[in-house]
Short mmCIF file of C-alpha atoms and ligand atoms in Angstrom, two decimals:
data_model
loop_
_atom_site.label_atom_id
_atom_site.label_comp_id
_atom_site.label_asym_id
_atom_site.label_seq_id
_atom_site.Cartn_x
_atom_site.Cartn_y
_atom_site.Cartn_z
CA UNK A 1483 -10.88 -101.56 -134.53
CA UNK A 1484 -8.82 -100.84 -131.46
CA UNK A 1485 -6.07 -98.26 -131.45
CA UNK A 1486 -2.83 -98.61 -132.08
CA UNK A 1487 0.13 -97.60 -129.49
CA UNK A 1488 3.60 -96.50 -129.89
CA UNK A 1489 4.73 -100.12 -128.01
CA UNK A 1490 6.13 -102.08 -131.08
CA UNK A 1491 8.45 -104.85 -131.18
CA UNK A 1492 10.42 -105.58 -134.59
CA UNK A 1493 9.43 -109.52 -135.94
CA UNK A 1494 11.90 -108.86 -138.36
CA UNK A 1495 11.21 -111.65 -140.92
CA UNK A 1496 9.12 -114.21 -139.04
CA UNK A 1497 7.93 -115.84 -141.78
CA UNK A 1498 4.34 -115.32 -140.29
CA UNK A 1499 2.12 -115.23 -143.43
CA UNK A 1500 5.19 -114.87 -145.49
CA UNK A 1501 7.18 -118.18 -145.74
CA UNK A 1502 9.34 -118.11 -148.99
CA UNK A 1503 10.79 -114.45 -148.53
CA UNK A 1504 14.55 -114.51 -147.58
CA UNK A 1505 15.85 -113.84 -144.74
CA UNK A 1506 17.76 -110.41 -144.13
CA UNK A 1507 20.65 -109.54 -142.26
CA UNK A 1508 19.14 -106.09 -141.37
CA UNK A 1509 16.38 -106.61 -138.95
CA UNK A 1510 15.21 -103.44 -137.43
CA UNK A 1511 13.07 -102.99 -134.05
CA UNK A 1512 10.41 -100.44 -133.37
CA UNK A 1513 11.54 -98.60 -130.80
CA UNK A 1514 9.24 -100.34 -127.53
CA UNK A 1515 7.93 -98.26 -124.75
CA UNK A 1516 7.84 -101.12 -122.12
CA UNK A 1517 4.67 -99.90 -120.46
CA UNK A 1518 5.58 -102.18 -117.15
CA UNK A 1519 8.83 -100.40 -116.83
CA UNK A 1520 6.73 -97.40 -115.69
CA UNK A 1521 6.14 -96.24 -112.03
CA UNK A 1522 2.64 -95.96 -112.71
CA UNK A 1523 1.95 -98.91 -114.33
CA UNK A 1524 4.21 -100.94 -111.15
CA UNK A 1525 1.85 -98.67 -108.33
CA UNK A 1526 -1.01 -99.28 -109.83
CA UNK A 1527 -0.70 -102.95 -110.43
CA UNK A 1528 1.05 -103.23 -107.25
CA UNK A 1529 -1.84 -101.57 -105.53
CA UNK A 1530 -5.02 -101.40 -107.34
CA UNK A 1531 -7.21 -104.21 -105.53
CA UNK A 1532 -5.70 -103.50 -101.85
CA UNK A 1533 -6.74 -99.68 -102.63
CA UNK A 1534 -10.42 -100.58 -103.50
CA UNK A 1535 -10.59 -103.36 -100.71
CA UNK A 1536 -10.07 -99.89 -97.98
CA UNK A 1537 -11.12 -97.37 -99.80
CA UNK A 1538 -14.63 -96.99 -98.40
CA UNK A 1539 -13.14 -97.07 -95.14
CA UNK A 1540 -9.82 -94.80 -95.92
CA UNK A 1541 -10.39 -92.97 -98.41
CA UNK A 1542 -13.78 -91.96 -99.34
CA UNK A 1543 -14.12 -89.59 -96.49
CA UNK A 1544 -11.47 -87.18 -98.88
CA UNK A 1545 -12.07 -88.09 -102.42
CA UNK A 1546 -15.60 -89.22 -102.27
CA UNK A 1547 -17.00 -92.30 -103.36
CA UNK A 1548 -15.43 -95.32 -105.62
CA UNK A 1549 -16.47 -94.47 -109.48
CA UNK A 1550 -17.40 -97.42 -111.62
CA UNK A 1551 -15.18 -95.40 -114.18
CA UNK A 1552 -11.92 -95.54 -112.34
CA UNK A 1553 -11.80 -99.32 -112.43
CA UNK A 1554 -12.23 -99.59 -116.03
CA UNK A 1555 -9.80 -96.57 -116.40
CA UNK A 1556 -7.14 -98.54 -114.24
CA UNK A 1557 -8.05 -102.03 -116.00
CA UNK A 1558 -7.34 -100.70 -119.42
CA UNK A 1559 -4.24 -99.04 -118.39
CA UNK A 1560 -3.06 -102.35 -116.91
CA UNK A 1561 -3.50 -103.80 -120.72
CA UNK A 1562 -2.27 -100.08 -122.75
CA UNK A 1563 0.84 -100.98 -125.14
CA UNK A 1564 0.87 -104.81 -124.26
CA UNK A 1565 1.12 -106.88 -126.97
CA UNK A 1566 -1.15 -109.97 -125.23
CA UNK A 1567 -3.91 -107.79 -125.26
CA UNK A 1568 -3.69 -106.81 -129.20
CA UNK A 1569 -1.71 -105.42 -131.68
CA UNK A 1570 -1.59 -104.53 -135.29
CA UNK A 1571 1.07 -106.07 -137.71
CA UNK A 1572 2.99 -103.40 -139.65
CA UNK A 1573 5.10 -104.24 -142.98
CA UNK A 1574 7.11 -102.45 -144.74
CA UNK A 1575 6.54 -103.45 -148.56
CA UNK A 1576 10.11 -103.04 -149.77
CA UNK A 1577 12.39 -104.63 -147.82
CA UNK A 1578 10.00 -106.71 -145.98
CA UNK A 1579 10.88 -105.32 -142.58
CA UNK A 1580 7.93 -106.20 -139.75
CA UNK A 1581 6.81 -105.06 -136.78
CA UNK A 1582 4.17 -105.43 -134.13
CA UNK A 1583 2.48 -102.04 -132.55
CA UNK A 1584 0.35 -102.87 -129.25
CA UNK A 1585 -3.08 -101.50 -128.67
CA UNK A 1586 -3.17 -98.53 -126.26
CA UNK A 1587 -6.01 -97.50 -123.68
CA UNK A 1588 -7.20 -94.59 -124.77
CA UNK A 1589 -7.75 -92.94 -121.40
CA UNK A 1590 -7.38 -89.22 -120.50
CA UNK A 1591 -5.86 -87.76 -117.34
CA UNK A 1592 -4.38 -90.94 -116.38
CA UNK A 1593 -2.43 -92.65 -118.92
CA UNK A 1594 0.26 -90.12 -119.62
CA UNK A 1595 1.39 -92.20 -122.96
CA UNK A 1596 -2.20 -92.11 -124.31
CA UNK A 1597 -2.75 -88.28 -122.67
CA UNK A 1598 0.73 -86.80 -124.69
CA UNK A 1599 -1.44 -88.33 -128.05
CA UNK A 1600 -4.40 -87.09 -127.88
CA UNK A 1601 -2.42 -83.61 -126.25
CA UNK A 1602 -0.38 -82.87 -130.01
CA UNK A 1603 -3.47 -84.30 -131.45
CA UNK A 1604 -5.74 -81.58 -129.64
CA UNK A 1605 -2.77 -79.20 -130.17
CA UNK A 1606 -2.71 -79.42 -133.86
CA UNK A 1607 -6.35 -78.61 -134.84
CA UNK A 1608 -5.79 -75.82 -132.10
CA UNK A 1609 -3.02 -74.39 -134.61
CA UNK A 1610 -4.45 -75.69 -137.56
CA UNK A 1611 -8.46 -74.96 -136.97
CA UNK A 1612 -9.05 -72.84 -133.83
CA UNK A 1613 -6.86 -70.04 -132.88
CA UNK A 1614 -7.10 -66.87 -134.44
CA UNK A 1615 -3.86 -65.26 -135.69
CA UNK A 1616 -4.34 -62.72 -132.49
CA UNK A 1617 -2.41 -62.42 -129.85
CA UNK A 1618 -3.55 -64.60 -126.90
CA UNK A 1619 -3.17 -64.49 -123.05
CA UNK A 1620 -3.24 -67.00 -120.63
CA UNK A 1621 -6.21 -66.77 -117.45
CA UNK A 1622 -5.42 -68.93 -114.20
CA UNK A 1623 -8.24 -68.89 -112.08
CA UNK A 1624 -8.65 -70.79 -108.98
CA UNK A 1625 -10.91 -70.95 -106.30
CA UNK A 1626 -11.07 -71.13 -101.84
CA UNK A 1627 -10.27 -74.36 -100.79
CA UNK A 1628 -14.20 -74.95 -99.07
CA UNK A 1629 -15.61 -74.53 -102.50
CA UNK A 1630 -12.89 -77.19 -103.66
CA UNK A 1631 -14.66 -80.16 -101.92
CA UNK A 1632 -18.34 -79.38 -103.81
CA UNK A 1633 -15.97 -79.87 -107.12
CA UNK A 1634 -15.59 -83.66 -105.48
CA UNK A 1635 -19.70 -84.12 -105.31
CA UNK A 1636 -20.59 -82.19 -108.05
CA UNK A 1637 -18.05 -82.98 -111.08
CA UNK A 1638 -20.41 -80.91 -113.27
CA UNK A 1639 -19.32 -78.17 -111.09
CA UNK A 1640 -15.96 -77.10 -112.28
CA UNK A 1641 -17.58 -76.95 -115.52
CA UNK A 1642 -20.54 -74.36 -114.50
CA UNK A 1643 -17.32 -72.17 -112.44
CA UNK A 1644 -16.20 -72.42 -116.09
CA UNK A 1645 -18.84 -70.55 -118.04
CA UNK A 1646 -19.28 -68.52 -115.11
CA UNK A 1647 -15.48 -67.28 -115.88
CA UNK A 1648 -15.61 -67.01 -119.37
CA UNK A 1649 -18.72 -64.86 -118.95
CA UNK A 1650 -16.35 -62.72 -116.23
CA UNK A 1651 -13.68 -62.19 -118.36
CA UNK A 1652 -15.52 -61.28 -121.36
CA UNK A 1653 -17.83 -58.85 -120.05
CA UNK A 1654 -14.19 -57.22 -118.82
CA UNK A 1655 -12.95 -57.12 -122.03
CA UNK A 1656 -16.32 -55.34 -123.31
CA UNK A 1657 -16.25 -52.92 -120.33
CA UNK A 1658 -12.80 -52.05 -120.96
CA UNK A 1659 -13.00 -51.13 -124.58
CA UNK A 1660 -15.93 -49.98 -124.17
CA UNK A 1661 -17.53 -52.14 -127.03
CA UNK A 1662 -20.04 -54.20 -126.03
CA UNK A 1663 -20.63 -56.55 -129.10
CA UNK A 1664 -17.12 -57.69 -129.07
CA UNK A 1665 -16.72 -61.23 -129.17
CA UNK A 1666 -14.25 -62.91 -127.09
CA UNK A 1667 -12.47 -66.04 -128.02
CA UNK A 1668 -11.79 -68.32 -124.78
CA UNK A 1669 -10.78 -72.24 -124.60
CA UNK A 1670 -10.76 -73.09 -121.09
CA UNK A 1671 -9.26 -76.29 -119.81
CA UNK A 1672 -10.85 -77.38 -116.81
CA UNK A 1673 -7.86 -78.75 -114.78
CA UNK A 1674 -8.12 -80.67 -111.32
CA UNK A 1675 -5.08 -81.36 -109.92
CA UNK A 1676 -2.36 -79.07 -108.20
CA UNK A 1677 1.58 -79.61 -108.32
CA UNK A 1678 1.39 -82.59 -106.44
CA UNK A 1679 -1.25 -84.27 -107.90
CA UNK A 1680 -3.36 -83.18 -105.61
CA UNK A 1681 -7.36 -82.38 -105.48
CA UNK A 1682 -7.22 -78.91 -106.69
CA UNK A 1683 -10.09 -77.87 -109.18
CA UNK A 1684 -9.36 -74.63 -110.93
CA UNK A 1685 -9.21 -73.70 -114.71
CA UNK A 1686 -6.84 -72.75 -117.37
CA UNK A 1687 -8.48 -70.48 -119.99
CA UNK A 1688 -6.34 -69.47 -123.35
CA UNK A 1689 -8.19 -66.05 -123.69
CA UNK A 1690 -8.03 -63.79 -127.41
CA UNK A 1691 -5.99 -60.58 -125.94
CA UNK A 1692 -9.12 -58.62 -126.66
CA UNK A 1693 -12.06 -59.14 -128.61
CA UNK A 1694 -13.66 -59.26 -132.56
CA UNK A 1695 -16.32 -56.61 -133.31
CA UNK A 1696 -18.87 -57.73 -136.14
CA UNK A 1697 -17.45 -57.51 -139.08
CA UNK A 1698 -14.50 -59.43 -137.54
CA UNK A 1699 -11.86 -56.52 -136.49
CA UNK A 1700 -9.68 -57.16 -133.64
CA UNK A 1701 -9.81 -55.00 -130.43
CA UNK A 1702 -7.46 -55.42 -127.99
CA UNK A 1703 -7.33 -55.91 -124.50
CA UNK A 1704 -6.33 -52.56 -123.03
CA UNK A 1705 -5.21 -52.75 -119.71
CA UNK A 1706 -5.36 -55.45 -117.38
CA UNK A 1707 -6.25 -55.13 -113.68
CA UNK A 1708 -6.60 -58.40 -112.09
CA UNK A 1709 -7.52 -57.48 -108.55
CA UNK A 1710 -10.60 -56.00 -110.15
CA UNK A 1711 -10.77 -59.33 -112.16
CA UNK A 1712 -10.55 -61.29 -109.39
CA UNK A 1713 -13.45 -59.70 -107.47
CA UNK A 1714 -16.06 -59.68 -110.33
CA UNK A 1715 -15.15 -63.86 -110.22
CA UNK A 1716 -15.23 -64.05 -106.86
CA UNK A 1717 -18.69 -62.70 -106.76
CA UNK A 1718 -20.31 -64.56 -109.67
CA UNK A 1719 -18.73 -67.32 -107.93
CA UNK A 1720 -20.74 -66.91 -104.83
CA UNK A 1721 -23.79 -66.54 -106.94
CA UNK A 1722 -23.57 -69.76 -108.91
CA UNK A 1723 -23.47 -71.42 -105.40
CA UNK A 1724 -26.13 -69.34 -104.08
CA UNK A 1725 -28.25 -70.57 -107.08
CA UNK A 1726 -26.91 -74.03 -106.71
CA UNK A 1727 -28.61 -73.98 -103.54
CA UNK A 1728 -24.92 -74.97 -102.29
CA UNK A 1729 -24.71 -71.77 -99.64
CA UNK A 1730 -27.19 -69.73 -98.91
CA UNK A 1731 -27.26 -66.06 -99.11
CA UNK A 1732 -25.95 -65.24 -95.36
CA UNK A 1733 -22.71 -67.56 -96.41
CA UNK A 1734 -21.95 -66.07 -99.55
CA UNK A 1735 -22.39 -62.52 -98.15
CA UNK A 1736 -19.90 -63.43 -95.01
CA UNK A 1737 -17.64 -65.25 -97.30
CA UNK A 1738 -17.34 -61.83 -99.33
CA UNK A 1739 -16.08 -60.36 -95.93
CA UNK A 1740 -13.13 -62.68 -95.78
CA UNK A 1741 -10.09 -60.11 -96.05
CA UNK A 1742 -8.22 -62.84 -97.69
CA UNK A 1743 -10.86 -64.32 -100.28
CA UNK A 1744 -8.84 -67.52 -102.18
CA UNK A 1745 -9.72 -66.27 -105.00
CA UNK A 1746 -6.97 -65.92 -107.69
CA UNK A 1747 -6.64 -64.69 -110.67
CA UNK A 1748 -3.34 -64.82 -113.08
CA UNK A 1749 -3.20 -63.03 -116.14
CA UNK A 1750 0.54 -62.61 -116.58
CA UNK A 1751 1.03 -65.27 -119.29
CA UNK A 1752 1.11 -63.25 -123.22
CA UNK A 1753 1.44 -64.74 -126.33
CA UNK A 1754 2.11 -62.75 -129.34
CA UNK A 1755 -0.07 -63.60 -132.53
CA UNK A 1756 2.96 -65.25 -134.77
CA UNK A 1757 4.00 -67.18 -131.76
CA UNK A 1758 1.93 -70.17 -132.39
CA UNK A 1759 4.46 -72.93 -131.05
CA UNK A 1760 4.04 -71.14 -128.05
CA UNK A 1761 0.48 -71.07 -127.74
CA UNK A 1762 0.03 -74.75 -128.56
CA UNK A 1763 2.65 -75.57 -125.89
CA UNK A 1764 0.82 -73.44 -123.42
CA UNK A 1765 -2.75 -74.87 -124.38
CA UNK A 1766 -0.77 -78.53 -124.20
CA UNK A 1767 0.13 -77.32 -120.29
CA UNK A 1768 -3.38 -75.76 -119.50
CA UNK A 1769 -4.68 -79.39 -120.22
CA UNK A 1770 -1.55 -81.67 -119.21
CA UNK A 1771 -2.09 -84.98 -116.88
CA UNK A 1772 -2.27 -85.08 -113.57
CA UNK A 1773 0.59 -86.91 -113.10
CA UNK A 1774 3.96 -86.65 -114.84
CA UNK A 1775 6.22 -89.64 -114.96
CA UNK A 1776 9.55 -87.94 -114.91
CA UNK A 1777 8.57 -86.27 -111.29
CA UNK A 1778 7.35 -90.01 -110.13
CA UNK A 1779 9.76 -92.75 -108.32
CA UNK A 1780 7.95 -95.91 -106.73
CA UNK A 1781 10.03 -97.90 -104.51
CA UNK A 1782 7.86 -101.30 -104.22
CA UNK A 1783 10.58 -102.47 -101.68
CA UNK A 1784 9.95 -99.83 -99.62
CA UNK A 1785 6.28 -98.99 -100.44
CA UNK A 1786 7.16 -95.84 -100.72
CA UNK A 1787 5.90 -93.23 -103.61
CA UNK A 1788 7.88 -89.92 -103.99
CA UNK A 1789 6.48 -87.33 -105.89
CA UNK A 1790 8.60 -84.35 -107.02
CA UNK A 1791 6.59 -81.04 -107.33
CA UNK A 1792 6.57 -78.68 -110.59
CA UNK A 1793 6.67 -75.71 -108.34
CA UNK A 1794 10.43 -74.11 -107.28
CA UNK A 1795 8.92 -71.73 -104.65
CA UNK A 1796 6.28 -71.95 -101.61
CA UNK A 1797 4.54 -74.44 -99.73
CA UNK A 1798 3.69 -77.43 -102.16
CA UNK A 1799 7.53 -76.98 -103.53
CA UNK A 1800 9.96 -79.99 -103.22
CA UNK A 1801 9.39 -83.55 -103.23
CA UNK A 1802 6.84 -85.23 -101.33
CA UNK A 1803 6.89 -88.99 -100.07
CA UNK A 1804 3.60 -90.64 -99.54
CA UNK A 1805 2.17 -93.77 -98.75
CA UNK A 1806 1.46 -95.72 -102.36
CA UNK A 1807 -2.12 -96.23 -101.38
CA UNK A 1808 -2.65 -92.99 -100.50
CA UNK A 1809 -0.81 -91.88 -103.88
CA UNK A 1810 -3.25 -93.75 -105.83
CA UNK A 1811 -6.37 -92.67 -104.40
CA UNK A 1812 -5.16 -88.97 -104.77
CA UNK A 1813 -4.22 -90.15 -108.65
CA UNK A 1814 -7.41 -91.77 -109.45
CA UNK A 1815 -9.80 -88.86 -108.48
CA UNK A 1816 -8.90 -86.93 -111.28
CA UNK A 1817 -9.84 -89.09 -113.97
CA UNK A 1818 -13.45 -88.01 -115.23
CA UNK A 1819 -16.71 -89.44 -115.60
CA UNK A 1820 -17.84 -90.77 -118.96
CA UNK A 1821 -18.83 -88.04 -121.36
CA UNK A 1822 -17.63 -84.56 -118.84
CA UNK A 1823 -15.97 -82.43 -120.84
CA UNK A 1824 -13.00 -81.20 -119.56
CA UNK A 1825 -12.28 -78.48 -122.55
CA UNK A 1826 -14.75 -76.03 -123.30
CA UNK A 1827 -15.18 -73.39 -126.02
CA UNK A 1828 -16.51 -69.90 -125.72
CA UNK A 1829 -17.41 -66.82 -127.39
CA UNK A 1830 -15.47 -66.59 -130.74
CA UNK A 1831 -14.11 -69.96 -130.39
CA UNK A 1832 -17.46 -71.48 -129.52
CA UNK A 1833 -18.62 -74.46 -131.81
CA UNK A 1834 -21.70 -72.64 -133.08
CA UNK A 1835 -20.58 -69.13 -133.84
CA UNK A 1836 -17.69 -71.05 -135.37
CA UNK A 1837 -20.57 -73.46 -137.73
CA UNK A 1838 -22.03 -69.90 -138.69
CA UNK A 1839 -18.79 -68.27 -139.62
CA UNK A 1840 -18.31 -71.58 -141.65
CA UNK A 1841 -21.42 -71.49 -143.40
CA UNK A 1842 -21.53 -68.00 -143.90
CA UNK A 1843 -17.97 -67.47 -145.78
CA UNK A 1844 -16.66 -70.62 -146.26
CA UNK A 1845 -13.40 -69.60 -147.48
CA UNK A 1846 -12.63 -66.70 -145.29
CA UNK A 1847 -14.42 -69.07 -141.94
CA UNK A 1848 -11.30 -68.66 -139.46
CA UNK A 1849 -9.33 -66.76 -141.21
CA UNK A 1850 -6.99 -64.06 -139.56
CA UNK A 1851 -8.97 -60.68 -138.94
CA UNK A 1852 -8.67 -57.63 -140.86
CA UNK A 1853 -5.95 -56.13 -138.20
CA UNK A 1854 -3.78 -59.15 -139.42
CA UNK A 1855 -2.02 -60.25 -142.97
CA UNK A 1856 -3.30 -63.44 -143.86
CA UNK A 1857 -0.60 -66.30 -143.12
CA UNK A 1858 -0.92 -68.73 -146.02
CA UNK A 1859 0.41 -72.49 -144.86
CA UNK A 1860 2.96 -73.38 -147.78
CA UNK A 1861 2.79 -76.99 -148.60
CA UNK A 1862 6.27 -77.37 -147.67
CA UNK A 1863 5.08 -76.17 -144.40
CA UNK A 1864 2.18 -78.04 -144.06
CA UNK A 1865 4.29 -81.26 -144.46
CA UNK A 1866 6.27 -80.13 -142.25
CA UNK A 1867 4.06 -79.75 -139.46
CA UNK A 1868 2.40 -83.28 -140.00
CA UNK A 1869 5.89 -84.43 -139.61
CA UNK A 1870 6.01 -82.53 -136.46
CA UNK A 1871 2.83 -83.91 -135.34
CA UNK A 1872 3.57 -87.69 -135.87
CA UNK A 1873 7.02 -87.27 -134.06
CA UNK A 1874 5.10 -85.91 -130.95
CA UNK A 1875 2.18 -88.26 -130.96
CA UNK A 1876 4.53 -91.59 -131.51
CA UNK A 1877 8.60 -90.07 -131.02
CA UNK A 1878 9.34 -91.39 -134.55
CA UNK A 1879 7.02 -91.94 -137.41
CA UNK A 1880 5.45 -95.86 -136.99
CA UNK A 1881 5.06 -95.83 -140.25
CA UNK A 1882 8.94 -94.99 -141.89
CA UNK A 1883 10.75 -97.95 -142.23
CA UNK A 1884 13.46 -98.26 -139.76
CA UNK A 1885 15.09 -100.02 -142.66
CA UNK A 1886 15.18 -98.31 -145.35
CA UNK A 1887 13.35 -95.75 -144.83
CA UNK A 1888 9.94 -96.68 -146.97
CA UNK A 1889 6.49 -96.57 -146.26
CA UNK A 1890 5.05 -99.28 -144.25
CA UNK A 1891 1.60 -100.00 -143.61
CA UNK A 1892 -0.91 -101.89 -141.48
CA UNK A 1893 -1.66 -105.67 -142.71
CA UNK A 1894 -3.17 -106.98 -139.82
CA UNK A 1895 -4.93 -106.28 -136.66
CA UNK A 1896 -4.65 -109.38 -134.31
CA UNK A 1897 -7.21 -109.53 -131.40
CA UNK A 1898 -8.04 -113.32 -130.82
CA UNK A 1899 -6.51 -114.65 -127.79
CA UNK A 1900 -5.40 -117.44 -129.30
CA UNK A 1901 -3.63 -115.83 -132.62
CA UNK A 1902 -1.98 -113.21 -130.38
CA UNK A 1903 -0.42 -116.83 -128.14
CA UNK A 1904 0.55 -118.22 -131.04
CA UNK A 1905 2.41 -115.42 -132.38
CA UNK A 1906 3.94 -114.38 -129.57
CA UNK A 1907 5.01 -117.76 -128.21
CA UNK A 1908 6.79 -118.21 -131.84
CA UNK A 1909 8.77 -114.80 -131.51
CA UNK A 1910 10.03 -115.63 -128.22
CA UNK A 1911 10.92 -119.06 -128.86
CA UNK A 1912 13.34 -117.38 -131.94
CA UNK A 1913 14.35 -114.79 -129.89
CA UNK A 1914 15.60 -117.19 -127.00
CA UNK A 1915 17.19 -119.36 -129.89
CA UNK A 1916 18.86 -116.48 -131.14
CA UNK A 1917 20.42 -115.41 -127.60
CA UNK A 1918 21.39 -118.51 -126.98
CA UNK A 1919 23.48 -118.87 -129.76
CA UNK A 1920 24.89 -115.18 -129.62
CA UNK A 1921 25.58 -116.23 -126.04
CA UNK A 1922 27.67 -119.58 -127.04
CA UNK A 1923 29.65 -117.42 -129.86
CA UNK A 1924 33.17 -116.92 -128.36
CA UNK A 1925 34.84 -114.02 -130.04
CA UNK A 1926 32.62 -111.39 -127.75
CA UNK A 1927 34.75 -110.12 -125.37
CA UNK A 1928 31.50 -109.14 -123.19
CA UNK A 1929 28.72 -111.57 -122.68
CA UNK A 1930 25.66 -110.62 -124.39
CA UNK A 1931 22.72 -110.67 -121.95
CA UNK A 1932 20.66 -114.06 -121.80
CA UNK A 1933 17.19 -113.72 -122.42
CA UNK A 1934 14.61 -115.36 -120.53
CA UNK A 1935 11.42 -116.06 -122.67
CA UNK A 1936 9.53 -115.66 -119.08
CA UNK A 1937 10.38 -112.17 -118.88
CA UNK A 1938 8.17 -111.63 -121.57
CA UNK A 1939 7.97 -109.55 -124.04
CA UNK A 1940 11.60 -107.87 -122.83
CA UNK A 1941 13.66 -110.52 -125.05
CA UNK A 1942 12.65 -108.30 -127.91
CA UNK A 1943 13.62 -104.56 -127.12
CA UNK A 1944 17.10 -105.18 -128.56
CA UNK A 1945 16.89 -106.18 -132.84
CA UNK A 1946 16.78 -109.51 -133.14
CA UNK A 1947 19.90 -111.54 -135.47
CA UNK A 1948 18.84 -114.52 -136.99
CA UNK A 1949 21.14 -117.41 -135.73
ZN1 ZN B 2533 -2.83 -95.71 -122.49
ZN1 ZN B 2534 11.75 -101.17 -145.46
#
């Protein structure tokens, strides 16, 4: 069935499939996104077919070839949270109250509505499932910009530089306490973009402070010294693309001469053990989208796109203005192929070490380790969280009546063409009505708006007042 959005519009008591109820005076709206409203949505409908008409000849030089997956990424996102492409029909059993919740797309690293979602979805089972309760530290690595461009060619890539990190940084953590069974936990977020959206492959990895021996003590991480880090990635770096067949031997060894490498490592980001909200907002940043609406203005007059950076300091810093084809084509490179995974689990955290500790202790599977109290979730707490949770993934809970407050539920799921015309012709039609009247009734000292049932679906982001 498809998936519902956080674009609603309140129907109120339309009488659809429920003729005989009466009318109430207290018609409540779902608080709509208006998913055309956005920059994004304006660019890439503005833009989308002149971009792939030039693109060969424009654009593929820097951000290789058109992917079959960005036009069905764009296409859905053109349709995400718009009621004529689908919604579900939510009721509210006790007072009645209705309202319609559009489908959304889905789509990672573009959509930033449907990308927040699945975010405090992700984030969640990382509190709830994943992390240990030890502290945690945050690994930026990033890599020259010539080995950037292989990234483009090879989207497998960035994953291999991945396990080729996680490898790095574990087998420092086992040098350095000088235990060499310890197992690390590491979830690394393969991220591609830089502060300005740019093409900038490099990875994000959420690293256990240390390392669990056997029988499941904690070790920490002693000391940290990341120029040494830095050079033992650098090098196994080289060697993947040595046995990629991507340099050869002579071009790794003379890259290893470079006095300035490109390599980086950051390891300055800690987060204590009973810091969780902290850790799930980092792991939410170590996998955020590529582009961030509040940093985005389009002017379509001016065909103009202005992108505000998320750095304060250095070169990217600043806003940037950019040609809106040239915006897009920079955008649309980062979304992935079908099936890459773009989060990846190692060491303790991996899935099958994980399945063993499962099987092997059911009850005490990913449970804190012995250097740690246990941290029983109260109920009250538990609640609480899903509360959390359902205010990040939709900004209020779709399912509390605006009303009165009761549980509402799904009755419907409308995908015909023709039942979705139908229903939406007849809201408009009473919305209009309504606005009309409101607009003839004289003892308003302001003029209420008047709606225009072409500026569809708009007439129906303000509650609707039966005439
Ligand atoms: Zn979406
Ligand atoms: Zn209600």
């Amino acid at each position: 069935m498809g998936h519902i959005g956080h674009t609603g519009i309140g129907i109120g008591h339309t009488g659809i499939g429920h003729e005989g109820r009466p009318p109430s005076s207290t018609l409540g709206v779902y608080k709509p996104r208006r998913p055309q409203a956005s920059p994004l949505y304006r660019l890439v409908q503005d833009h989308l077919h002149r971009l792939y008409t030039v693109y060969d000849e424009r654009f593929a030089r820097e951000y290789g070839p058109w992917r079959p997956v960005v036009t069905q990424v764009a296409d859905r996102f053109l349709a995400c949270g718009i009621l004529e492409h689908g919604f579900a029909r939510i009721r509210c059993d006790a007072c009645a109250h209705e309202y319609l919740l559009a489908f959304s797309c889905k789509c990672r690293y573009f959509c930033p509505s449907c990308h927040a979602k699945r975010l405090a979805l992700w984030a969640q089972w990382l509190d709830a499932t994943l992390l240990a309760s030890v502290p945690h530290r945050q690994v930026v690595l990033t890599i020259p910009k010539r080995l950037r461009a292989y990234c483009l060619y090879r989207r497998r890539l960035l994953g291999e530089i991945a396990r080729v990190a996680a490898r790095t940084v574990t087998a420092a953590i086992r040098t350095l306490t000088g235990e060499r069974a310890l197992a690390v936990g590491i979830v690394a977020c393969l991220q591609t973009h830089g502060s300005r959206a740019n093409w900038h492959p490099h990875l994000h990895l959420l690293v256990t402070d240390g390392g669990f021996r056997p029988d499941g003590t904690f070790v920490s991480w002693p000391v940290h010294d990341t120029a040494r880090l830095t050079e033992a990635f650098r090098r196994a770096v080289l060697r993947l693309f040595v046995r990629r067949a991507l340099f050869d031997e002579d071009a790794a060894a003379g890259m290893l001469t470079w006095p300035h490498s490109g390599f980086h490592v950051h390891t300055a980001v800690w987060v204590p053990e009973d810091d969780r909200a902290f850790a799930t907002r980092l792991a939410r940043y170590c996998a955020r989208n590529p582009v961030a609406l509040e940093r985005l203005t389009y002017d379509r007059a001016a065909k103009a796109v202005t992108y505000r950076s998320d750095k304060a300091e250095g070169p990217t810093a600043g806003p940037e203005t950019v040609d809106p084809l040239e915006f897009l084509a920079r955008l649309l490179v980062h979304i992935p192929d079908k099936g890459h995974v773009t989060t990846r689990y190692y060491g303790w955290y991996a899935n099958r070490p994980r399945g063993t500790r499962a099987k092997a202790a059911p009850a005490a599977a990913d449970g804190p380790p012995a250097i740690v109290p246990a941290s029983r979730l109260a109920p009250t707490e538990a609640s609480r969280r899903w509360a959390a949770l359902l205010r990040q993934i939709f900004e209020v809970d779709p399912l509390a009546c605006p009303t009165c407050q009761g549980a509402m539920r799904i009755v419907a799921f409308i995908t015909q063409a023709a039942v979705i015309a139908q229903i939406l012709t007849h809201l408009r039609t009473r919305a209009a009505t309504a606005a009309h009247a409101d607009a003839r009734s004289p003892p308003s000292t302001r003029a209420p708006a008047r709606r225009s049932p072409a500026r569809a679906p708009r007439p129906f982001a303000a509650p609707l007042t039966p005439p």
